[in-house]
Short mmCIF file of C-alpha atoms and ligand atoms in Angstrom, two decimals:
data_model
loop_
_atom_site.label_atom_id
_atom_site.label_comp_id
_atom_site.label_asym_id
_atom_site.label_seq_id
_atom_site.Cartn_x
_atom_site.Cartn_y
_atom_site.Cartn_z
CA MET A 21 15.08 10.85 17.05
CA LYS A 22 12.16 9.03 18.24
CA TYR A 23 8.85 7.60 16.67
CA GLN A 24 5.78 7.83 18.82
CA SER A 25 2.49 6.17 18.99
CA THR A 26 -0.51 7.78 17.34
CA ARG A 27 -2.38 6.95 20.69
CA SER A 28 0.00 8.28 23.13
CA ALA A 29 3.37 9.53 24.03
CA GLU A 30 5.03 6.04 24.19
CA SER A 31 8.03 6.25 21.90
CA VAL A 32 10.88 4.30 20.69
CA SER A 33 13.59 4.59 18.13
CA ALA A 34 13.13 4.09 14.37
CA ARG A 35 14.74 0.67 14.54
CA GLU A 36 12.86 -0.35 17.23
CA ALA A 37 9.56 0.68 15.71
CA VAL A 38 10.56 -1.44 12.54
CA LEU A 39 11.25 -4.36 14.73
CA ALA A 40 8.10 -3.82 16.92
CA GLY A 41 5.74 -3.30 13.82
CA ILE A 42 2.58 -1.94 16.25
CA ALA A 43 2.90 0.13 19.16
CA ARG A 44 2.23 -1.61 22.61
CA ASP A 45 -1.14 0.59 23.08
CA GLY A 46 -2.13 -0.44 19.63
CA GLY A 47 -1.31 2.68 18.08
CA LEU A 48 0.81 3.21 14.93
CA TYR A 49 4.43 4.46 15.05
CA VAL A 50 4.85 8.05 13.56
CA ASP A 51 7.53 10.96 13.47
CA PRO A 52 6.08 13.57 15.64
CA GLU A 53 8.51 15.95 13.73
CA LEU A 54 7.50 14.97 10.22
CA GLY A 55 6.73 18.17 8.46
CA SER A 56 9.89 20.01 9.90
CA LYS A 57 12.45 18.32 7.75
CA LYS A 58 12.36 19.12 4.10
CA ILE A 59 14.22 17.15 1.23
CA ASP A 60 16.44 19.24 -0.86
CA LEU A 61 14.14 19.24 -4.21
CA LYS A 62 16.82 20.35 -6.49
CA GLU A 63 19.26 18.01 -5.02
CA ILE A 64 17.12 14.99 -5.22
CA LEU A 65 15.52 15.52 -8.53
CA SER A 66 18.95 14.80 -10.15
CA ILE A 67 19.77 11.45 -8.79
CA SER A 68 18.40 7.84 -9.68
CA THR A 69 15.60 6.19 -7.87
CA ILE A 70 17.89 4.05 -5.82
CA ASP A 71 19.74 6.93 -4.66
CA MET A 72 16.50 8.76 -4.00
CA ALA A 73 15.53 5.76 -1.57
CA LYS A 74 18.91 6.21 0.37
CA LYS A 75 18.27 9.91 0.80
CA ILE A 76 14.82 9.69 1.94
CA LEU A 77 15.02 6.48 3.91
CA SER A 78 17.77 8.27 5.76
CA VAL A 79 15.72 11.03 6.65
CA LEU A 80 12.63 9.07 7.75
CA LEU A 81 14.64 6.44 9.54
CA PRO A 82 17.65 8.31 10.63
CA ASP A 83 19.04 6.05 13.38
CA PHE A 84 19.73 3.10 10.96
CA GLU A 85 23.32 2.87 10.15
CA ASN A 86 24.57 1.80 6.58
CA MET A 87 21.27 2.69 4.98
CA ASP A 88 23.12 3.12 1.49
CA ALA A 89 23.90 -0.90 1.69
CA LEU A 90 20.64 -1.69 2.92
CA VAL A 91 18.91 -0.17 -0.07
CA GLU A 92 21.24 -1.45 -2.53
CA LYS A 93 20.70 -4.93 -1.13
CA ALA A 94 17.19 -4.49 -1.53
CA TYR A 95 16.61 -3.23 -4.91
CA ARG A 96 19.84 -3.25 -6.89
CA GLY A 97 18.99 -6.18 -9.88
CA ARG A 98 16.03 -7.14 -8.25
CA PHE A 99 13.30 -5.32 -10.30
CA GLU A 100 12.81 -5.19 -14.09
CA THR A 101 14.69 -2.09 -14.26
CA ASP A 102 16.88 -0.19 -12.00
CA ASP A 103 14.68 3.00 -11.96
CA LEU A 104 12.17 0.37 -10.23
CA THR A 105 9.07 2.41 -10.88
CA PRO A 106 8.91 3.64 -14.59
CA LEU A 107 6.54 6.17 -15.43
CA VAL A 108 4.63 5.73 -18.71
CA LYS A 109 2.13 8.24 -20.68
CA MET A 110 -1.44 7.05 -21.28
CA GLY A 111 -3.27 9.54 -23.22
CA ASP A 112 -2.70 12.92 -21.38
CA GLU A 113 -2.14 11.15 -18.13
CA TYR A 114 0.89 9.09 -16.67
CA ILE A 115 0.85 5.87 -15.30
CA LEU A 116 3.27 5.19 -12.51
CA GLU A 117 4.10 1.41 -12.78
CA LEU A 118 4.80 0.02 -9.37
CA PHE A 119 4.56 -3.67 -10.31
CA ARG A 120 7.90 -4.23 -11.75
CA GLY A 121 9.40 -5.97 -9.19
CA PRO A 122 9.96 -9.80 -8.31
CA THR A 123 6.22 -10.79 -7.88
CA SER A 124 4.65 -8.24 -10.27
CA ALA A 125 2.64 -6.63 -7.43
CA PHE A 126 3.21 -3.02 -5.96
CA LYS A 127 3.75 -4.53 -2.42
CA ASP A 128 7.25 -5.53 -3.60
CA VAL A 129 8.43 -1.99 -3.47
CA ALA A 130 8.05 -2.05 0.58
CA LEU A 131 8.44 -5.87 0.87
CA SER A 132 11.92 -5.70 -0.77
CA MET A 133 13.11 -3.08 1.60
CA LEU A 134 11.67 -4.01 4.94
CA PRO A 135 13.55 -7.25 5.29
CA GLN A 136 16.63 -5.27 4.92
CA LEU A 137 15.63 -2.84 7.78
CA GLU A 138 14.37 -5.81 10.04
CA THR A 139 17.69 -7.51 9.83
CA GLY A 140 19.59 -4.14 9.95
CA ALA A 141 17.79 -3.21 12.89
CA ARG A 142 18.42 -6.70 14.52
CA THR A 143 22.00 -6.66 14.08
CA GLN A 144 22.81 -2.93 14.96
CA LEU A 145 20.67 -3.28 18.32
CA GLY A 146 22.71 -6.55 18.98
CA ILE A 147 19.80 -8.58 19.24
CA GLU A 148 20.77 -12.55 19.16
CA ASP A 149 17.26 -14.02 18.92
CA ARG A 150 15.79 -14.96 15.71
CA ILE A 151 12.94 -12.88 14.47
CA LEU A 152 9.95 -14.86 12.97
CA ILE A 153 7.79 -13.07 10.57
CA LEU A 154 3.95 -14.16 10.42
CA THR A 155 1.97 -13.19 7.85
CA ALA A 156 -1.69 -13.93 6.94
CA THR A 157 -2.30 -13.29 3.23
CA SER A 158 -5.32 -13.07 0.79
CA GLY A 159 -2.76 -13.73 -2.06
CA ASP A 160 -0.33 -10.72 -3.05
CA THR A 161 1.08 -9.81 0.33
CA GLY A 162 2.19 -13.39 0.97
CA LYS A 163 4.34 -13.98 -2.00
CA ALA A 164 5.84 -10.53 -1.98
CA ALA A 165 6.93 -11.12 1.60
CA LEU A 166 8.41 -14.51 1.07
CA GLU A 167 10.45 -12.88 -1.90
CA GLY A 168 11.57 -10.28 0.36
CA PHE A 169 12.34 -12.52 3.27
CA HIS A 170 13.79 -15.59 1.84
CA ASP A 171 17.19 -16.39 2.96
CA VAL A 172 17.56 -13.15 5.00
CA PRO A 173 20.06 -14.00 7.81
CA GLY A 174 18.41 -13.95 11.22
CA ILE A 175 14.86 -14.13 10.08
CA ASP A 176 12.35 -16.98 9.29
CA ILE A 177 8.90 -16.19 7.61
CA MET A 178 5.48 -18.39 7.63
CA VAL A 179 2.75 -17.45 5.39
CA PHE A 180 -0.78 -18.58 5.82
CA TYR A 181 -3.24 -18.46 3.14
CA PRO A 182 -7.10 -19.66 2.86
CA HIS A 183 -6.94 -23.23 1.34
CA GLU A 184 -9.38 -22.53 -1.29
CA GLY A 185 -9.38 -18.80 -1.14
CA VAL A 186 -6.59 -17.72 -3.41
CA SER A 187 -6.23 -17.79 -7.34
CA ASP A 188 -4.23 -20.52 -8.97
CA VAL A 189 -1.34 -18.26 -9.95
CA GLN A 190 -1.23 -16.82 -6.38
CA LYS A 191 -1.14 -20.51 -5.10
CA ALA A 192 1.68 -21.27 -7.32
CA GLN A 193 3.51 -18.30 -6.49
CA MET A 194 3.42 -19.26 -2.82
CA ALA A 195 4.00 -23.16 -3.05
CA THR A 196 7.11 -23.00 -5.21
CA GLN A 197 8.77 -20.47 -3.03
CA GLU A 198 12.31 -21.51 -2.46
CA GLY A 199 14.46 -20.49 0.74
CA SER A 200 15.76 -22.26 3.79
CA ASN A 201 14.03 -20.07 6.07
CA VAL A 202 10.35 -20.04 4.68
CA ARG A 203 7.12 -21.91 5.29
CA VAL A 204 3.89 -21.57 3.35
CA CYS A 205 0.57 -23.32 4.73
CA ALA A 206 -2.67 -23.45 3.39
CA VAL A 207 -5.54 -23.22 6.02
CA ARG A 208 -9.00 -24.50 5.79
CA GLY A 209 -11.01 -21.45 6.11
CA ASN A 210 -11.27 -18.14 4.54
CA PHE A 211 -8.99 -15.11 4.83
CA ASP A 212 -10.37 -13.70 7.98
CA ASP A 213 -9.70 -17.15 9.52
CA CYS A 214 -6.00 -16.98 8.62
CA GLN A 215 -5.83 -13.25 9.97
CA ARG A 216 -7.60 -14.17 13.34
CA GLY A 217 -5.47 -17.29 13.67
CA VAL A 218 -2.36 -15.24 13.09
CA LYS A 219 -3.49 -12.57 15.59
CA ASN A 220 -4.25 -14.86 18.34
CA ALA A 221 -0.81 -16.50 17.71
CA PHE A 222 0.70 -13.15 18.38
CA ALA A 223 -1.32 -12.80 21.54
CA HIS A 224 -0.52 -16.40 22.91
CA LEU A 225 2.77 -17.20 21.73
CA THR A 226 4.82 -14.14 22.01
CA GLU A 227 6.23 -15.12 25.47
CA PRO A 228 6.64 -18.73 24.99
CA LEU A 229 8.58 -18.13 21.99
CA ARG A 230 10.60 -15.44 23.49
CA LYS A 231 11.64 -18.03 25.89
CA ARG A 232 13.14 -20.31 23.11
CA GLY A 233 14.75 -17.15 21.58
CA ILE A 234 12.53 -16.26 19.04
CA ILE A 235 11.11 -12.79 18.20
CA LEU A 236 7.82 -12.73 16.54
CA SER A 237 7.26 -9.92 13.99
CA SER A 238 4.64 -8.84 11.21
CA ALA A 239 5.29 -7.77 7.71
CA ASN A 240 2.01 -5.73 7.85
CA SER A 241 1.37 -2.63 6.11
CA ILE A 242 1.28 -0.59 9.57
CA ASN A 243 5.00 -1.34 9.98
CA ILE A 244 6.63 2.08 9.54
CA GLY A 245 9.61 0.04 7.58
CA ARG A 246 6.83 -0.58 4.86
CA LEU A 247 5.64 2.82 4.62
CA ALA A 248 8.85 4.88 4.30
CA PRO A 249 9.89 3.06 1.18
CA GLN A 250 6.65 3.91 -0.68
CA VAL A 251 7.46 7.67 -0.40
CA VAL A 252 10.34 7.60 -2.89
CA TYR A 253 8.26 6.73 -5.89
CA TYR A 254 6.34 9.96 -5.59
CA PHE A 255 9.73 11.77 -5.84
CA ALA A 256 10.71 9.56 -8.60
CA ALA A 257 7.61 10.14 -10.68
CA TYR A 258 8.01 13.91 -10.11
CA ARG A 259 11.56 13.82 -11.40
CA ASP A 260 10.48 12.16 -14.67
CA LEU A 261 7.90 14.88 -15.16
CA VAL A 262 10.71 17.34 -14.73
CA ASN A 263 13.18 15.50 -17.04
CA GLU A 264 10.56 15.26 -19.75
CA GLY A 265 9.79 19.10 -19.49
CA ARG A 266 6.11 18.42 -18.43
CA ILE A 267 6.83 20.46 -15.36
CA LYS A 268 9.26 22.73 -14.06
CA PRO A 269 10.63 22.14 -10.56
CA GLY A 270 8.23 23.61 -7.97
CA ASP A 271 4.89 22.97 -10.36
CA PRO A 272 2.23 20.98 -8.67
CA VAL A 273 1.64 17.18 -9.59
CA ASN A 274 -1.94 15.46 -8.83
CA TYR A 275 -1.71 11.93 -7.92
CA VAL A 276 -4.56 9.39 -8.03
CA VAL A 277 -4.09 6.09 -5.92
CA PRO A 278 -5.82 3.03 -5.83
CA THR A 279 -6.55 2.65 -2.10
CA GLY A 280 -7.13 -0.14 0.31
CA ASN A 281 -5.26 -0.08 3.79
CA PHE A 282 -4.30 3.66 2.96
CA GLY A 283 -0.53 3.32 3.03
CA ASP A 284 0.00 3.94 -0.56
CA ILE A 285 -1.64 7.14 -0.56
CA LEU A 286 -0.42 8.12 3.02
CA ALA A 287 3.25 7.76 1.68
CA GLY A 288 2.37 10.52 -0.84
CA PHE A 289 1.18 12.85 2.07
CA TYR A 290 4.51 12.07 3.69
CA ALA A 291 6.13 13.13 0.29
CA LYS A 292 4.35 16.25 0.55
CA LEU A 293 5.67 16.92 4.19
CA LEU A 294 8.85 16.34 3.21
CA GLY A 295 8.60 19.21 0.59
CA LEU A 296 7.52 17.66 -2.74
CA PRO A 297 4.96 20.03 -4.60
CA VAL A 298 1.91 17.42 -4.20
CA GLY A 299 -1.12 19.01 -5.76
CA ARG A 300 -4.06 16.91 -4.62
CA LEU A 301 -4.11 13.17 -3.70
CA VAL A 302 -7.19 11.43 -5.14
CA CYS A 303 -8.33 8.37 -3.00
CA ALA A 304 -9.66 6.01 -5.42
CA SER A 305 -11.89 3.41 -4.00
CA ASN A 306 -13.89 0.40 -5.32
CA VAL A 307 -17.69 -0.01 -4.16
CA ASN A 308 -16.31 -0.58 -0.75
CA ASN A 309 -16.28 3.09 -0.53
CA VAL A 310 -15.85 4.04 3.16
CA LEU A 311 -13.18 6.00 2.55
CA THR A 312 -14.75 8.36 -0.06
CA ASP A 313 -17.43 8.96 2.31
CA PHE A 314 -15.03 9.86 5.02
CA ILE A 315 -12.99 12.22 3.06
CA CYS A 316 -16.01 13.79 1.82
CA THR A 317 -17.94 14.19 5.04
CA GLY A 318 -15.74 13.39 8.14
CA VAL A 319 -17.70 10.60 9.13
CA TYR A 320 -16.08 6.89 8.96
CA ASP A 321 -18.71 4.29 9.32
CA LYS A 322 -17.70 0.66 8.60
CA ARG A 323 -21.32 -0.67 9.30
CA ARG A 324 -22.29 -1.25 5.48
CA PRO A 325 -22.50 -4.17 3.24
CA PHE A 326 -18.95 -5.67 2.21
CA TYR A 327 -18.61 -6.36 -1.55
CA LYS A 328 -16.24 -8.97 -3.24
CA THR A 329 -14.97 -7.27 -6.25
CA GLU A 330 -12.25 -7.71 -9.08
CA SER A 331 -9.97 -5.60 -7.03
CA PRO A 332 -9.76 -7.61 -4.11
CA SER A 333 -6.74 -5.75 -2.43
CA MET A 334 -9.15 -3.03 -2.15
CA ASP A 335 -11.93 -4.86 -0.50
CA ILE A 336 -11.36 -3.16 2.79
CA LEU A 337 -13.65 -1.73 5.27
CA VAL A 338 -10.91 -0.62 7.94
CA SER A 339 -8.09 0.99 6.50
CA SER A 340 -5.35 0.79 9.29
CA ASN A 341 -2.93 3.66 7.82
CA LEU A 342 -5.71 6.44 8.07
CA GLU A 343 -4.85 6.50 11.65
CA ARG A 344 -1.42 8.00 10.75
CA LEU A 345 -3.36 10.75 8.75
CA LEU A 346 -5.71 11.61 11.71
CA PHE A 347 -2.58 11.89 13.93
CA ILE A 348 -1.13 14.55 11.74
CA ALA A 349 -4.57 16.17 10.71
CA SER A 350 -5.66 16.80 14.28
CA GLY A 351 -2.69 18.73 15.17
CA ARG A 352 -0.91 15.76 16.75
CA LYS A 353 -3.35 15.08 19.08
CA THR A 354 -3.19 11.27 20.53
CA GLU A 355 -6.12 11.69 22.68
CA LYS A 356 -8.37 12.34 19.82
CA VAL A 357 -7.14 9.85 17.79
CA ARG A 358 -7.26 7.26 20.39
CA ARG A 359 -10.95 8.12 21.00
CA TRP A 360 -11.79 8.10 17.46
CA MET A 361 -10.22 4.40 17.17
CA GLU A 362 -11.89 3.40 20.27
CA ASP A 363 -15.16 4.59 18.64
CA LEU A 364 -14.49 2.66 15.66
CA ASN A 365 -13.79 -0.45 17.83
CA THR A 366 -17.14 -0.22 19.93
CA SER A 367 -19.48 1.25 17.54
CA GLY A 368 -18.24 0.77 14.05
CA ARG A 369 -18.15 4.56 13.44
CA PHE A 370 -16.34 7.74 14.24
CA GLU A 371 -16.58 11.21 13.19
CA VAL A 372 -13.56 13.88 13.22
CA ASP A 373 -14.07 17.50 14.08
CA PRO A 374 -14.36 20.21 11.46
CA ASP A 375 -10.92 21.53 11.83
CA THR A 376 -9.37 17.90 11.21
CA LEU A 377 -11.80 17.45 8.20
CA ALA A 378 -10.65 20.77 6.77
CA TYR A 379 -7.09 19.89 7.02
CA ILE A 380 -7.73 16.54 5.11
CA GLN A 381 -9.75 17.90 2.53
CA LYS A 382 -6.99 20.63 1.65
CA THR A 383 -5.03 17.70 -0.04
CA PHE A 384 -7.14 14.83 -0.40
CA SER A 385 -10.20 14.25 -2.76
CA SER A 386 -11.88 10.97 -3.20
CA TRP A 387 -14.44 9.17 -5.54
CA TYR A 388 -15.07 5.40 -6.16
CA CYS A 389 -15.83 3.33 -9.07
CA THR A 390 -18.33 0.43 -9.51
CA LYS A 391 -17.75 -2.94 -10.98
CA GLU A 392 -19.28 -2.45 -14.44
CA GLU A 393 -17.17 0.87 -14.65
CA THR A 394 -13.95 -1.03 -13.67
CA GLU A 395 -14.66 -3.64 -16.24
CA ALA A 396 -15.63 -0.97 -18.84
CA GLU A 397 -12.39 1.10 -17.95
CA ILE A 398 -9.91 -1.81 -18.87
CA GLY A 399 -11.77 -1.83 -22.18
CA ARG A 400 -11.50 1.96 -22.53
CA CYS A 401 -7.79 2.08 -21.75
CA TRP A 402 -7.07 -0.63 -24.19
CA ASN A 403 -9.11 0.38 -26.93
CA ASN A 404 -7.98 4.01 -26.62
CA PHE A 405 -4.44 3.77 -25.76
CA HIS A 406 -3.35 0.21 -26.06
CA TYR A 407 -2.39 0.37 -22.33
CA LEU A 408 -3.49 -2.82 -20.29
CA VAL A 409 -4.39 -1.85 -16.82
CA ASP A 410 -5.44 -4.50 -13.92
CA PRO A 411 -8.71 -4.22 -12.12
CA HIS A 412 -7.17 -2.01 -9.21
CA THR A 413 -5.34 0.32 -11.70
CA ALA A 414 -8.56 0.62 -13.63
CA VAL A 415 -10.33 1.92 -10.44
CA ALA A 416 -7.92 4.64 -10.36
CA THR A 417 -7.77 5.53 -13.89
CA SER A 418 -11.49 5.77 -13.73
CA VAL A 419 -11.54 8.01 -10.80
CA ALA A 420 -8.81 10.24 -12.46
CA GLU A 421 -11.26 10.87 -15.22
CA LYS A 422 -13.70 12.01 -12.84
CA PHE A 423 -11.45 13.93 -11.02
CA LYS A 424 -10.38 15.74 -14.15
CA GLU A 425 -14.15 16.52 -14.69
CA GLY A 426 -14.43 18.21 -11.38
CA ILE A 427 -16.38 15.26 -9.99
CA ALA A 428 -14.03 14.07 -7.40
CA ALA A 429 -13.07 17.26 -6.23
CA VAL A 430 -14.14 17.85 -2.62
CA SER A 431 -15.83 21.03 -3.26
CA GLU A 432 -18.15 19.55 -5.99
CA ILE A 433 -19.22 16.56 -4.83
CA LEU A 434 -22.78 15.39 -5.03
CA ARG A 435 -24.03 12.92 -2.63
CA GLY A 436 -27.45 13.39 -1.18
CA ASP A 437 -29.82 16.32 -0.69
CA ASP A 438 -28.00 17.92 2.23
CA ARG A 439 -24.70 18.45 0.76
CA ASP A 440 -24.61 21.79 1.30
CA ASP A 441 -25.06 21.45 4.82
CA VAL A 442 -22.46 18.68 4.68
CA PHE A 443 -19.72 20.43 2.39
CA LYS A 444 -18.10 23.52 3.07
CA PRO A 445 -16.23 23.91 0.08
CA VAL A 446 -12.54 24.98 0.99
CA GLU A 447 -12.12 28.41 -0.55
CA GLU A 448 -9.24 28.80 -3.12
CA ASP A 449 -7.73 31.56 -1.16
CA ASP A 450 -7.70 29.64 2.03
CA LEU A 451 -5.92 26.79 0.13
CA ALA A 452 -3.26 29.04 -1.20
CA GLU A 453 -2.63 30.58 2.22
CA ASN A 454 -2.70 27.10 4.31
CA SER A 455 -0.92 25.23 1.77
CA GLU A 456 2.38 23.72 3.10
CA ASN A 457 3.89 24.00 -0.47
CA LYS A 458 2.02 26.90 -1.85
CA THR A 459 1.29 24.87 -4.76
CA GLU A 460 -2.59 25.22 -5.04
CA GLU A 461 -2.40 27.66 -8.00
CA GLY A 462 -2.92 25.95 -11.35
CA ILE A 463 -3.78 22.58 -9.83
CA GLU A 464 -6.38 22.20 -12.41
CA ASP A 465 -3.80 21.84 -15.11
CA ALA A 466 -1.20 19.93 -13.26
CA PRO A 467 -0.39 16.70 -14.75
CA VAL A 468 -2.26 13.79 -13.27
CA VAL A 469 -0.11 10.70 -12.35
CA VAL A 470 -2.17 7.39 -11.54
CA LEU A 471 -0.30 4.74 -9.38
CA SER A 472 -0.59 1.53 -10.76
CA THR A 473 -0.59 -1.28 -8.49
CA ALA A 474 -0.42 -4.77 -10.25
CA SER A 475 0.47 -6.62 -13.35
CA PRO A 476 -2.75 -7.17 -15.43
CA TYR A 477 -1.42 -10.81 -15.70
CA LYS A 478 -2.04 -11.22 -12.03
CA PHE A 479 -5.88 -10.89 -12.69
CA PRO A 480 -6.25 -12.63 -16.01
CA THR A 481 -9.88 -13.55 -15.70
CA ALA A 482 -10.98 -10.15 -15.04
CA ILE A 483 -9.01 -8.69 -17.84
CA LEU A 484 -10.32 -11.24 -20.29
CA LYS A 485 -14.06 -10.67 -19.54
CA ALA A 486 -13.43 -6.87 -19.81
CA LEU A 487 -11.78 -7.43 -23.26
CA GLY A 488 -15.00 -9.52 -24.34
CA GLU A 489 -13.08 -12.74 -24.51
CA LYS A 490 -14.06 -16.11 -22.95
CA PRO A 491 -11.61 -17.02 -20.24
CA ASP A 492 -10.05 -20.26 -20.42
CA GLU A 493 -10.55 -22.49 -17.35
CA ASP A 494 -6.68 -22.74 -16.53
CA GLU A 495 -5.16 -19.39 -15.39
CA PHE A 496 -2.06 -19.95 -16.94
CA GLU A 497 -3.70 -20.64 -20.15
CA GLN A 498 -5.49 -17.30 -19.80
CA MET A 499 -2.07 -15.54 -19.52
CA ASN A 500 -1.55 -16.88 -22.86
CA GLN A 501 -4.87 -15.89 -24.21
CA ILE A 502 -4.15 -12.35 -23.09
CA TYR A 503 -0.74 -12.35 -24.55
CA SER A 504 -1.99 -13.34 -28.02
CA ILE A 505 -4.76 -10.57 -27.99
CA THR A 506 -2.51 -7.77 -26.55
CA SER A 507 1.21 -8.62 -27.11
CA VAL A 508 1.91 -7.31 -23.83
CA PRO A 509 4.74 -9.33 -22.48
CA ILE A 510 4.03 -11.89 -19.56
CA PRO A 511 6.47 -10.96 -16.54
CA LYS A 512 8.96 -13.45 -16.36
CA ASN A 513 8.25 -14.40 -12.81
CA LEU A 514 4.76 -15.40 -13.76
CA ALA A 515 5.46 -17.14 -17.08
CA GLU A 516 8.14 -19.27 -15.38
CA LEU A 517 5.72 -20.45 -12.72
CA LYS A 518 4.12 -23.17 -14.47
CA GLY A 519 5.76 -26.52 -14.20
CA LYS A 520 7.93 -25.31 -11.10
CA PRO A 521 7.85 -27.82 -8.43
CA GLU A 522 5.57 -27.39 -5.65
CA ILE A 523 7.61 -27.24 -2.35
CA HIS A 524 5.11 -26.26 0.25
CA LYS A 525 1.95 -28.77 0.42
CA ASP A 526 1.16 -28.26 4.34
CA VAL A 527 -2.52 -28.06 4.52
CA ILE A 528 -4.17 -27.56 8.11
CA GLU A 529 -7.43 -26.55 9.86
CA ILE A 530 -8.23 -23.47 11.43
CA GLY A 531 -7.43 -24.53 14.92
CA GLU A 532 -4.13 -25.70 14.35
CA ILE A 533 -2.24 -22.51 13.46
CA GLU A 534 -0.62 -22.07 16.63
CA ASP A 535 0.44 -25.54 17.01
CA TYR A 536 1.94 -25.43 13.65
CA ILE A 537 3.97 -22.35 14.57
CA LEU A 538 5.23 -23.90 17.89
CA LYS A 539 6.35 -26.88 16.05
CA ASN A 540 8.13 -25.36 13.01
CA ALA A 541 9.67 -22.20 14.64
CA VAL A 542 13.33 -22.39 14.94
CA GLY A 543 15.22 -20.74 17.78
C1 PLP B 612 -2.38 -3.65 -1.45
C2 PLP B 612 -2.67 -2.97 -3.09
C3 PLP B 612 -3.64 -1.88 -3.01
C4 PLP B 612 -3.92 -0.96 -1.76
O1 PLP B 612 -2.84 -0.48 -1.00
P1 PLP B 612 -2.77 0.31 0.20
O2 PLP B 612 -1.60 0.56 0.35
O3 PLP B 612 -3.31 -0.85 1.01
O4 PLP B 612 -3.81 1.32 0.24
C5 PLP B 612 -4.05 -1.67 -4.40
N1 PLP B 612 -3.66 -2.53 -5.27
C6 PLP B 612 -3.12 -3.63 -5.17
C7 PLP B 612 -2.94 -4.46 -6.39
C8 PLP B 612 -2.63 -3.82 -3.86
O5 PLP B 612 -2.02 -5.37 -3.97
#
């Protein structure tokens, strides 16, 4: 089985795709046959989440040997519970808690597995060079990657974060990271400076480091090894709804996903292609609502103001994983995808053809949530249901409400005066006929699962404001404030941070990133 680029016929094995991260032509690696292989629903719904991961990852990444062992190593005993991603009820909807991993971030699900896939690919392909993972982070990804990669044999990791640009808790999470193969370095600049520095390092240092026996790689969310593990929790949530008696196998379920880089929600689409009866996938955005506009109109236009919000992991104007959806929705036309990506690069905008848009709208809906609505939503969830959502999850629960009212349904979106010209509502018959899963009937009554992507304790200032409290200046004290009001337990990994010795104290200038890598890389 081969993975191919979204932009050309360039193809590699799944193991090579995981090691490379991105295709040489700049495209993303995709399985061109995804959609023809189905997972046996009956069989998978009767097994544990960790066993589901073994099955699903073996289907998505078939050339890996010993997948069962890799999955066991990634997950067993590392999450708060062995079902990894518990499903809880809030009012008449369901919250899929993706933040029960070692750093209380949803990225743990993928970044626990990716290191095992990288080291598996390295050994199985007989590569003797060491792999060096370079990561620029605005906060969450860095810690989740450190936690996943520390002490993994054959691999080193370096994380660069903006010196004044992360929260105290995030800084403490990274600076206290143990492990013989990790480096954490603050950069006097913002996140973009870090990201550019790391990108340039890939361009300039790949060859010189290769001569020293070091292969550069990335833990970025475009790596197929990060996407594949996320497919699992869509099945796990579905299983839990069946076990609870809320649905029968085959019934549709709608998922609402707080979206940034489009990886999380795309995994839901992959689950659908594998045969899970996914109803609608609702893409929830904050005010950086470039994806809402795209899903409603087919026009992707990043030329717009950028807003900093309380849901920073969704403050994104270029959602890289969308490219994988475009590949499938266009009928796997690499030329089209390449042209759209070129348009985006050169003019900041692209527009898909009507067939591609219709394909996307058959499954995807989207709406967005303002800063004020997000804050009010945190309060509403607490006051009505005694459930504490983080600001990213609040965006999604708020959009879920709108979805249920029909506002986020593609055919009912009100945007501007010319909506009738822009929107050709997809007919119900058409939906049923073309549906991959024949699940369109009864979608309105289908249960709604909201994906929850962070512990509220990772964003304590926003939580306290939303609860009408005055936040203490110290973020650790803020956690105690939240606990004393809500009695929601503080995740152990966060509670233990205070007082842990700071191991990493390096601070460098923007221009020093490449030197730092050259000096500290081990061959
Ligand atoms: C990364 C992240 C998201 C966005 O997920 P994507 O896969 O990039 O769409 C949402 N919420 C939180 C807390 C995140 O860390």
